[in-house]
Amino acid sequence: MQRGDGVFETTHVRGGQPWLLDEHLDRMARSAERLDLDVPARPALVELAGQACAAWPADTEGALKIVVTRGPEDTGETTCFATITAVPDSTRKARRDGVKLGTLSLGVAAGTRSAAPWLLGGAKTLSYAMNMACQRWAAAAGLDDVLWVSSDGYLLEAPTATLVWLEHGTLYTVPDSTGILSGTTVRYLLDHVGTLGWHTAKRMVRPTELEGASGVWLTSSVRGIIAVRELDGVKLADPPQTDTLRELLGYPA
Amino acid sequence: MQRGDGVFETTHVRGGQPWLLDEHLDRMARSAERLDLDVPARPALVELAGQACAAWPADTEGALKIVVTRGPEDTGETTCFATITAVPDSTRKARRDGVKLGTLSLGVAAGTRSAAPWLLGGAKTLSYAMNMACQRWAAAAGLDDVLWVSSDGYLLEAPTATLVWLEHGTLYTVPDSTGILSGTTVRYLLDHVGTLGWHTAKRMVRPTELEGASGVWLTSSVRGIIAVRELDGVKLADPPQTDTLRELLGYPA
């Protein structure tokens, strides 16, 4: 339990209910499989989530975190719990004003992690020390967050969010083959932007290519969708579609 | 506290006392600095360790784990505790019989991590999910442990141990510039093998080079020193010095 050797999911809570809970629990099951970790049966996890949300006011958004971790150590058992917290003001500010990012190298080539499953790329584990260290690096540099770059120069993901960008009517994200975490929010978004007349696609992208995009955003379960207004000191477009996309995803302002 | 966002140390307990406690607490302080984490003052940590060891029988070896972790979440506080456990029989078997290892790529080049401090190479954090996944990979392959290899083909370290090898009277280990964890046991060993008439040095090494070594070992705080008898299916020398080195380090058989 003290080795980050477990999995977690965070869902947005709206109307007193966890949003996309099934999709999050599907991903948790995939992460747990990578860790050879037994997770409780689906109904038990759904009940746990429901209990955590029961006392939460229906008119207030929240963040529900579900954790399954190995331990107590070496017993073969797992510990499971769910907690719900308020969405911080900084998140609402980011939805409104966007964020400034810098890039940091993740040290691995874009194709490495999908060929090396023991590196746990794509698994949402509790071993987030490096993710947190990168976000502290951002804060110390006066930035809001970072985007990881592969050793061969491709954008990957943020420590706790997925990258999407709009070019000529197509909304792009990064392929899962790069070892990034498969985002639940981005998947919902890609499944629904057809209503805006947009196409969707996945492709590898280098940081400088985003300078020509009509819009660049991060998606994640609690923040929803936030505009990237600056990357490595270069101003990016202020995309007029941010509110439309946020509403499509059902997040408050 | 649930994000592996903390540091830990494990020391060998002998004669009812933690061995090399100062060196371990020095390393913990360096790891904590990398995580921007406040650890309790040294006397408090020494007292915590002493309390954990107080009831442990002086004639039995043990493993003392000291943990400092951020949390409860977002409070800015840290949680600190120490636990002591018995040394498992499998460890004593490994000291006696040695271990079979396989190599696994860590996906990064040997020089990458020392140039990218946000990757936390060399910091002993609680984010050990990948370390544990690699050891499970070893078990599933009928092996005892793994050695990580850089993307450019150099041996780095085991998930919880340091590599040393003997060639022509010189005991080698891997340079810290590769981003490996700086081992406390190996440092003690390198500081004391002069009494055997050996020299010491650090150098990068490729797996196949070890086939010509007079002896290859892993060192770690609980196992002490264990011979590597096989690497990627190739038998290595059965080094006659294993018992001498174990005794030099003060570990029981």
Tab-separated table of N, CA and C in Angstrom, chain A residues 104-179:
chain	number	residue	atom	x	y	z
A	104	LEU	N	8.210	19.252	-21.173
A	104	LEU	CA	9.276	18.549	-20.449
A	104	LEU	C	9.478	17.193	-21.111
A	105	SER	N	10.726	16.805	-21.272
A	105	SER	CA	10.988	15.496	-21.865
A	105	SER	C	10.640	14.378	-20.905
A	106	LEU	N	9.978	13.341	-21.437
A	106	LEU	CA	9.712	12.148	-20.633
A	106	LEU	C	10.853	11.135	-20.785
A	107	GLY	N	11.785	11.434	-21.659
A	107	GLY	CA	12.996	10.596	-21.749
A	107	GLY	C	12.852	9.356	-22.606
A	108	VAL	N	11.625	8.984	-22.971
A	108	VAL	CA	11.412	7.777	-23.780
A	108	VAL	C	10.961	8.161	-25.183
A	109	ALA	N	11.291	7.328	-26.147
A	109	ALA	CA	10.817	7.544	-27.512
A	109	ALA	C	9.325	7.246	-27.578
A	110	ALA	N	8.642	7.848	-28.551
A	110	ALA	CA	7.182	7.753	-28.610
A	110	ALA	C	6.697	6.311	-28.704
A	111	GLY	N	7.460	5.434	-29.358
A	111	GLY	CA	6.980	4.069	-29.531
A	111	GLY	C	7.413	3.096	-28.453
A	112	THR	N	8.225	3.576	-27.500
A	112	THR	CA	8.867	2.664	-26.551
A	112	THR	C	7.880	1.956	-25.622
A	113	ARG	N	6.978	2.745	-25.034
A	113	ARG	CA	6.195	2.164	-23.943
A	113	ARG	C	5.189	1.116	-24.393
A	114	SER	N	4.677	1.262	-25.628
A	114	SER	CA	3.706	0.246	-26.048
A	114	SER	C	4.397	-1.082	-26.342
A	115	ALA	N	5.736	-1.046	-26.554
A	115	ALA	CA	6.482	-2.282	-26.788
A	115	ALA	C	7.072	-2.844	-25.500
A	116	ALA	N	6.899	-2.138	-24.392
A	116	ALA	CA	7.502	-2.540	-23.116
A	116	ALA	C	6.450	-2.426	-22.010
A	117	PRO	N	5.523	-3.394	-21.955
A	117	PRO	CA	4.375	-3.269	-21.040
A	117	PRO	C	4.773	-3.146	-19.564
A	118	TRP	N	5.971	-3.651	-19.197
A	118	TRP	CA	6.408	-3.534	-17.802
A	118	TRP	C	6.639	-2.080	-17.376
A	119	LEU	N	6.750	-1.162	-18.354
A	119	LEU	CA	6.913	0.254	-17.997
A	119	LEU	C	5.579	0.884	-17.587
A	120	LEU	N	4.485	0.133	-17.792
A	120	LEU	CA	3.153	0.541	-17.321
A	120	LEU	C	2.637	1.814	-17.990
A	121	GLY	N	3.165	2.147	-19.172
A	121	GLY	CA	2.562	3.235	-19.945
A	121	GLY	C	1.106	2.905	-20.204
A	122	GLY	N	0.228	3.878	-20.048
A	122	GLY	CA	-1.188	3.645	-20.291
A	122	GLY	C	-1.954	3.083	-19.106
A	123	ALA	N	-1.256	2.716	-18.045
A	123	ALA	CA	-1.939	2.259	-16.827
A	123	ALA	C	-2.014	3.426	-15.840
A	124	LYS	N	-3.175	3.614	-15.239
A	124	LYS	CA	-3.347	4.725	-14.298
A	124	LYS	C	-3.052	4.197	-12.900
A	125	THR	N	-1.783	4.252	-12.534
A	125	THR	CA	-1.361	3.712	-11.238
A	125	THR	C	-1.238	4.821	-10.202
A	126	LEU	N	-1.021	4.391	-8.971
A	126	LEU	CA	-0.841	5.353	-7.885
A	126	LEU	C	0.577	5.895	-7.828
A	127	SER	N	1.439	5.454	-8.745
A	127	SER	CA	2.828	5.921	-8.739
A	127	SER	C	2.930	7.233	-9.506
A	128	TYR	N	2.481	8.297	-8.879
A	128	TYR	CA	2.379	9.594	-9.537
A	128	TYR	C	3.425	10.591	-9.038
A	129	ALA	N	4.467	10.092	-8.375
A	129	ALA	CA	5.466	11.042	-7.852
A	129	ALA	C	6.059	11.886	-8.973
A	130	MET	N	6.363	11.252	-10.120
A	130	MET	CA	6.975	11.978	-11.222
A	130	MET	C	5.966	12.949	-11.847
A	131	ASN	N	4.714	12.516	-11.965
A	131	ASN	CA	3.675	13.417	-12.477
A	131	ASN	C	3.582	14.665	-11.602
A	132	MET	N	3.588	14.440	-10.295
A	132	MET	CA	3.477	15.562	-9.361
A	132	MET	C	4.728	16.437	-9.423
A	133	ALA	N	5.902	15.803	-9.577
A	133	ALA	CA	7.153	16.574	-9.653
A	133	ALA	C	7.130	17.482	-10.884
A	134	CYS	N	6.561	16.992	-11.984
A	134	CYS	CA	6.502	17.802	-13.204
A	134	CYS	C	5.548	18.983	-13.007
A	135	GLN	N	4.457	18.757	-12.306
A	135	GLN	CA	3.538	19.877	-12.056
A	135	GLN	C	4.149	20.895	-11.099
A	136	ARG	N	4.966	20.429	-10.153
A	136	ARG	CA	5.677	21.383	-9.290
A	136	ARG	C	6.711	22.164	-10.098
A	137	TRP	N	7.368	21.473	-11.047
A	137	TRP	CA	8.311	22.158	-11.926
A	137	TRP	C	7.595	23.278	-12.665
A	138	ALA	N	6.384	22.989	-13.162
A	138	ALA	CA	5.591	23.999	-13.868
A	138	ALA	C	5.310	25.192	-12.964
A	139	ALA	N	4.839	24.911	-11.766
A	139	ALA	CA	4.491	25.993	-10.841
A	139	ALA	C	5.713	26.869	-10.556
A	140	ALA	N	6.875	26.222	-10.367
A	140	ALA	CA	8.094	26.972	-10.064
A	140	ALA	C	8.513	27.849	-11.245
A	141	ALA	N	8.109	27.436	-12.454
A	141	ALA	CA	8.445	28.203	-13.662
A	141	ALA	C	7.359	29.214	-14.020
A	142	GLY	N	6.363	29.359	-13.127
A	142	GLY	CA	5.285	30.308	-13.394
A	142	GLY	C	4.278	29.801	-14.416
A	143	LEU	N	4.233	28.490	-14.605
A	143	LEU	CA	3.317	27.881	-15.571
A	143	LEU	C	2.204	27.135	-14.835
A	144	ASP	N	1.166	26.780	-15.602
A	144	ASP	CA	0.039	26.082	-14.991
A	144	ASP	C	0.190	24.564	-15.038
A	145	ASP	N	0.922	24.077	-16.030
A	145	ASP	CA	1.046	22.630	-16.187
A	145	ASP	C	2.116	22.375	-17.240
A	146	VAL	N	2.400	21.101	-17.505
A	146	VAL	CA	3.378	20.765	-18.537
A	146	VAL	C	2.760	19.812	-19.549
A	147	LEU	N	3.407	19.726	-20.694
A	147	LEU	CA	3.140	18.665	-21.676
A	147	LEU	C	4.425	17.861	-21.811
A	148	TRP	N	4.297	16.555	-21.698
A	148	TRP	CA	5.467	15.712	-21.875
A	148	TRP	C	5.762	15.523	-23.352
A	149	VAL	N	7.060	15.487	-23.665
A	149	VAL	CA	7.525	15.273	-25.025
A	149	VAL	C	8.381	14.011	-25.029
A	150	SER	N	8.243	13.202	-26.069
A	150	SER	CA	9.064	11.999	-26.191
A	150	SER	C	10.493	12.386	-26.541
A	151	SER	N	11.425	11.442	-26.372
A	151	SER	CA	12.831	11.757	-26.669
A	151	SER	C	13.029	12.012	-28.162
A	152	ASP	N	12.091	11.567	-28.991
A	152	ASP	CA	12.171	11.869	-30.428
A	152	ASP	C	11.281	13.041	-30.837
A	153	GLY	N	10.844	13.826	-29.829
A	153	GLY	CA	10.273	15.128	-30.155
A	153	GLY	C	8.776	15.219	-30.371
A	154	TYR	N	8.027	14.194	-29.973
A	154	TYR	CA	6.573	14.251	-30.150
A	154	TYR	C	5.865	14.563	-28.829
A	155	LEU	N	4.800	15.326	-28.938
A	155	LEU	CA	3.999	15.612	-27.750
A	155	LEU	C	3.274	14.342	-27.316
A	156	LEU	N	3.195	14.145	-26.006
A	156	LEU	CA	2.550	12.944	-25.469
A	156	LEU	C	1.252	13.320	-24.749
A	157	GLU	N	1.360	13.816	-23.540
A	157	GLU	CA	0.186	14.136	-22.718
A	157	GLU	C	0.659	15.033	-21.580
A	158	ALA	N	-0.285	15.567	-20.817
A	158	ALA	CA	0.058	16.269	-19.592
A	158	ALA	C	0.050	15.245	-18.452
A	159	PRO	N	0.648	15.571	-17.308
A	159	PRO	CA	0.711	14.583	-16.224
A	159	PRO	C	-0.663	14.070	-15.793
A	160	THR	N	-1.709	14.888	-15.930
A	160	THR	CA	-3.045	14.438	-15.534
A	160	THR	C	-4.100	14.871	-16.567
A	161	ALA	N	-3.731	14.997	-17.828
A	161	ALA	CA	-4.695	15.438	-18.840
A	161	ALA	C	-4.245	15.007	-20.234
A	162	THR	N	-5.196	15.029	-21.175
A	162	THR	CA	-4.962	14.614	-22.552
A	162	THR	C	-4.928	15.843	-23.463
A	163	LEU	N	-4.102	15.792	-24.490
A	163	LEU	CA	-3.975	16.894	-25.450
A	163	LEU	C	-4.913	16.687	-26.643
A	164	VAL	N	-5.658	17.739	-27.008
A	164	VAL	CA	-6.429	17.727	-28.265
A	164	VAL	C	-6.187	19.051	-28.983
A	165	TRP	N	-6.309	19.029	-30.319
A	165	TRP	CA	-6.140	20.272	-31.065
A	165	TRP	C	-6.980	20.220	-32.341
A	166	LEU	N	-7.356	21.400	-32.787
A	166	LEU	CA	-8.242	21.545	-33.945
A	166	LEU	C	-7.472	22.136	-35.124
A	167	GLU	N	-7.555	21.454	-36.260
A	167	GLU	CA	-6.888	21.922	-37.487
A	167	GLU	C	-7.815	21.658	-38.656
A	168	HIS	N	-8.214	22.696	-39.375
A	168	HIS	CA	-9.022	22.536	-40.590
A	168	HIS	C	-10.234	21.646	-40.364
A	169	GLY	N	-10.944	21.894	-39.256
A	169	GLY	CA	-12.192	21.160	-39.018
A	169	GLY	C	-12.032	19.747	-38.485
A	170	THR	N	-10.792	19.359	-38.176
A	170	THR	CA	-10.570	18.029	-37.581
A	170	THR	C	-9.991	18.195	-36.178
A	171	LEU	N	-10.610	17.483	-35.207
A	171	LEU	CA	-10.100	17.507	-33.846
A	171	LEU	C	-9.178	16.306	-33.668
A	172	TYR	N	-7.945	16.600	-33.325
A	172	TYR	CA	-6.924	15.558	-33.214
A	172	TYR	C	-6.580	15.268	-31.756
A	173	THR	N	-6.158	14.031	-31.514
A	173	THR	CA	-5.485	13.725	-30.258
A	173	THR	C	-4.325	12.787	-30.573
A	174	VAL	N	-3.542	12.472	-29.536
A	174	VAL	CA	-2.318	11.685	-29.691
A	174	VAL	C	-2.676	10.195	-29.672
A	175	PRO	N	-2.075	9.380	-30.532
A	175	PRO	CA	-2.393	7.940	-30.547
A	175	PRO	C	-1.992	7.238	-29.237
A	176	ASP	N	-2.814	6.269	-28.834
A	176	ASP	CA	-2.507	5.478	-27.639
A	176	ASP	C	-1.198	4.697	-27.781
A	177	SER	N	-0.760	4.454	-29.027
A	177	SER	CA	0.471	3.687	-29.253
A	177	SER	C	1.705	4.382	-28.682
A	178	THR	N	1.557	5.647	-28.295
A	178	THR	CA	2.674	6.367	-27.662
A	178	THR	C	2.799	6.021	-26.180
A	179	GLY	N	1.862	5.196	-25.677
A	179	GLY	CA	1.925	4.820	-24.265
A	179	GLY	C	1.235	5.805	-23.345
